[in-house]
Amino acid sequence: MDLNTVLSKVESIIESSSEEEIESVLREYNRENSQTFNFDPKEEEKRKKLCEGLIRILGKNVQASCQTMCLETLRILSRDKKVLGPVATKQGMLVLAQLAALQGTGESVPEILEVGLVVEALKCLCNVIFNSVAAQQLSAELSFASGLCARLRMYTGQGLSHEVALFSLRLLFLLSALRTDVRSCLRQELKAVGLLIEILEHILSIKWVGKYEVATDLEAPPLPLEDNEHTMEALKTLFNLTLSDFNDEDGAHQLRLITAIMRHVLMTKTQTEDKTEELHSHAINLLSNIPVLCLGVMISVQSRGGIEEYSGKNMDVIQVLLDFMVKRIDKGSNFKEGLTPVFSLMTESARHHRDIRKYIKAQVLPPLKDVKNRPEVGTTIRNKLVRLMTHVDTGVKQSAAEFLFVLCKESVDNLLKYTGYGNAAGLLAARGLLAGGRGGGQYSEDEDSDTEEYKSVKPFINPITGHVEEPMPNPIEEMTEEQKEYEALKLVNMFDQLSRQQIIQPMGVKQDGTIAPLAEAISQCNIESCSSDSD
């Protein structure tokens, strides 16, 4: 439908034209543009005028059906951030807040009479606030977060319709993500962390069997789709609210409650495998914000059998994390967003919790037996992780390398045994450990024992590649001494030429294990040698 036609009808209703007529025109426009996300730049001014007209209509006393149709049109238009000027005003935001039944705070929560109308208004607010900095500022000034929290406190009492709850949670997530002042207000004044914990307890039917232990029924039916959507929105908001530290005792208590609930979430399945993975991803993101001292809650489960080898701790949820990691690796795409959080969570858990590290290492780095193949070749978890150590994305390769390094108790020799020097060189250079040694972590003294198979071939392993290589023919075996000298000088001249043209830069390892230009490394070595020889 031509935009001029829609504009003329909107302008006419402002002059008291027929509501039925404008509804008909907007319904047709909405049908044609329901999947439109890229708009014609030439019609930008017309769309601005249409937004302005819609806000004026919504501020008038018109039928709910007409308001809903106007909101649907406004939701479509609000996908274009360039036309939101007439909406992102105090008057415009107040109109939308009133239609979304958000203007109340505390006990005076407006009653929801038209669910469809409220849902469309909430959808509009989500789009407008996401796309407009001015709208974000106004939403903070008008205390939308307070109204949303008042609304969501009804979740566990009177109850809310699925879509009202969903888009209220989504709007709360957007406000907490886009405004640090709103985030602070939510945590301190509105007590939103406790509210979201209560909502999760209600959605997931949490039953506490210990201070920080949730009863988990592995035979429970899958989480319904609507409950899953609400849970994910709550987890996203909690992620934002836990970005900064909790310094008080009550805050630490809440973080342990969250950890226990996240353990339950990770043991929960939903209607589909993809939705389960998405839910678990949000839980892992949230857990990556939790201080390591609180993460012990994940394995301190008394109601289910533990494993004697790991101090009687229950490692079910750690296995879920490992399975999640492997699944994301096998997908072969979106490594940075998909893998970094789970790497971070497992690395820090293993660094500070001995039993978690021992369990993960037993799964990821079992005692070596077959070293005929390179560490990066094969289908084991170790092979997959070693391949990531040379990934093109710096963040991914650093995360994978750090994870393996911690499993090896930050011992360079142990790491090289499982990965080879070539794969580990990037991490060792960054940590100043090219000359060997250990990282700065504190670990138990128990030593890893090598298998008899590994011991028998250890002298024949190439330390660079990390495997036993087939004997290679010696290319200079048939050369005379003169030919060898000629080839050596030729090679030196080639390196010299590349160095002078600054195509390569020869490097050396300094005494502290870091790399530096060769001349600097040699100079430092000579100076230290002279110092040690002097009286």
PDB file of N, CA and C in Angstrom, residues 25 51 61 70 77 132 134 162 174 177 186 221 272 293 321 327 358 367 419 427 430 455-456 471 494 524:
ATOM      1  N   VAL A  25      -7.055   0.505   6.657  1.00  0.00           N
ATOM      2  CA  VAL A  25      -5.856   0.933   5.924  1.00  0.00           C
ATOM      3  C   VAL A  25      -4.596   0.411   6.619  1.00  0.00           C
ATOM      4  N   CYS A  51       4.766   8.167  12.084  1.00  0.00           N
ATOM      5  CA  CYS A  51       5.022   7.904  13.510  1.00  0.00           C
ATOM      6  C   CYS A  51       4.385   8.981  14.380  1.00  0.00           C
ATOM      7  N   ASN A  61      -8.813   9.243  22.714  1.00  0.00           N
ATOM      8  CA  ASN A  61      -9.722   8.246  23.279  1.00  0.00           C
ATOM      9  C   ASN A  61     -10.367   7.448  22.148  1.00  0.00           C
ATOM     10  N   CYS A  70      -2.729   0.576  15.453  1.00  0.00           N
ATOM     11  CA  CYS A  70      -1.738   1.669  15.387  1.00  0.00           C
ATOM     12  C   CYS A  70      -0.405   1.221  15.990  1.00  0.00           C
ATOM     13  N   LEU A  77       7.379   0.272  12.042  1.00  0.00           N
ATOM     14  CA  LEU A  77       8.158   1.479  11.728  1.00  0.00           C
ATOM     15  C   LEU A  77       9.348   1.633  12.668  1.00  0.00           C
ATOM     16  N   SER A 132      16.880   3.679  20.046  1.00  0.00           N
ATOM     17  CA  SER A 132      16.961   5.123  20.284  1.00  0.00           C
ATOM     18  C   SER A 132      17.625   5.430  21.627  1.00  0.00           C
ATOM     19  N   ALA A 134      17.826   8.407  22.898  1.00  0.00           N
ATOM     20  CA  ALA A 134      16.928   9.353  23.578  1.00  0.00           C
ATOM     21  C   ALA A 134      15.841   8.605  24.348  1.00  0.00           C
ATOM     22  N   HIS A 162       1.353 -15.300  29.114  1.00  0.00           N
ATOM     23  CA  HIS A 162       2.678 -15.652  28.597  1.00  0.00           C
ATOM     24  C   HIS A 162       3.370 -14.464  27.931  1.00  0.00           C
ATOM     25  N   LEU A 174      16.586  -5.354  28.273  1.00  0.00           N
ATOM     26  CA  LEU A 174      17.124  -4.261  27.445  1.00  0.00           C
ATOM     27  C   LEU A 174      17.542  -3.072  28.310  1.00  0.00           C
ATOM     28  N   ALA A 177      20.695  -3.820  30.099  1.00  0.00           N
ATOM     29  CA  ALA A 177      21.851  -3.922  29.205  1.00  0.00           C
ATOM     30  C   ALA A 177      22.316  -2.558  28.706  1.00  0.00           C
ATOM     31  N   LEU A 186      18.249  -1.283  39.623  1.00  0.00           N
ATOM     32  CA  LEU A 186      17.608  -2.590  39.702  1.00  0.00           C
ATOM     33  C   LEU A 186      18.221  -3.429  40.814  1.00  0.00           C
ATOM     34  N   PRO A 221       9.653 -34.426  33.022  1.00  0.00           N
ATOM     35  CA  PRO A 221       9.309 -34.107  31.620  1.00  0.00           C
ATOM     36  C   PRO A 221      10.044 -32.850  31.166  1.00  0.00           C
ATOM     37  N   THR A 272      13.071 -29.300  22.643  1.00  0.00           N
ATOM     38  CA  THR A 272      13.941 -29.664  21.517  1.00  0.00           C
ATOM     39  C   THR A 272      15.407 -29.573  21.930  1.00  0.00           C
ATOM     40  N   LEU A 293      34.696 -18.675  44.123  1.00  0.00           N
ATOM     41  CA  LEU A 293      34.452 -19.235  45.456  1.00  0.00           C
ATOM     42  C   LEU A 293      33.031 -19.750  45.611  1.00  0.00           C
ATOM     43  N   LEU A 321      28.780 -29.682  31.138  1.00  0.00           N
ATOM     44  CA  LEU A 321      29.589 -28.598  30.581  1.00  0.00           C
ATOM     45  C   LEU A 321      30.557 -29.121  29.520  1.00  0.00           C
ATOM     46  N   LYS A 327      30.094 -30.203  21.833  1.00  0.00           N
ATOM     47  CA  LYS A 327      29.055 -29.963  20.821  1.00  0.00           C
ATOM     48  C   LYS A 327      29.305 -28.647  20.094  1.00  0.00           C
ATOM     49  N   LYS A 358      40.628 -32.309  38.391  1.00  0.00           N
ATOM     50  CA  LYS A 358      40.972 -33.724  38.227  1.00  0.00           C
ATOM     51  C   LYS A 358      39.961 -34.436  37.332  1.00  0.00           C
ATOM     52  N   PRO A 367      45.836 -40.325  30.431  1.00  0.00           N
ATOM     53  CA  PRO A 367      47.248 -40.702  30.253  1.00  0.00           C
ATOM     54  C   PRO A 367      47.551 -41.097  28.803  1.00  0.00           C
ATOM     55  N   THR A 419      50.520 -31.406  23.879  1.00  0.00           N
ATOM     56  CA  THR A 419      50.213 -30.549  22.722  1.00  0.00           C
ATOM     57  C   THR A 419      51.355 -30.411  21.727  1.00  0.00           C
ATOM     58  N   LEU A 427      50.903 -19.480  23.452  1.00  0.00           N
ATOM     59  CA  LEU A 427      50.608 -19.296  24.873  1.00  0.00           C
ATOM     60  C   LEU A 427      51.894 -19.047  25.654  1.00  0.00           C
ATOM     61  N   ALA A 430      53.267 -15.587  25.120  1.00  0.00           N
ATOM     62  CA  ALA A 430      52.453 -14.569  25.798  1.00  0.00           C
ATOM     63  C   ALA A 430      52.684 -14.581  27.304  1.00  0.00           C
ATOM     64  N   LYS A 455      56.305 -44.097  28.177  1.00  0.00           N
ATOM     65  CA  LYS A 455      57.702 -44.114  28.609  1.00  0.00           C
ATOM     66  C   LYS A 455      58.600 -44.783  27.570  1.00  0.00           C
ATOM     67  N   SER A 456      58.096 -45.854  26.930  1.00  0.00           N
ATOM     68  CA  SER A 456      58.918 -46.607  25.982  1.00  0.00           C
ATOM     69  C   SER A 456      59.254 -45.827  24.720  1.00  0.00           C
ATOM     70  N   PRO A 471      61.312 -42.244  10.596  1.00  0.00           N
ATOM     71  CA  PRO A 471      62.666 -41.785  10.230  1.00  0.00           C
ATOM     72  C   PRO A 471      62.674 -41.183   8.828  1.00  0.00           C
ATOM     73  N   MET A 494      70.268 -16.047   2.509  1.00  0.00           N
ATOM     74  CA  MET A 494      68.826 -15.874   2.286  1.00  0.00           C
ATOM     75  C   MET A 494      68.150 -15.262   3.520  1.00  0.00           C
ATOM     76  N   GLN A 524      71.688  -9.041  25.950  1.00  0.00           N
ATOM     77  CA  GLN A 524      71.362  -9.269  27.357  1.00  0.00           C
ATOM     78  C   GLN A 524      72.111 -10.473  27.905  1.00  0.00           C
TER      79      GLN A 524
END
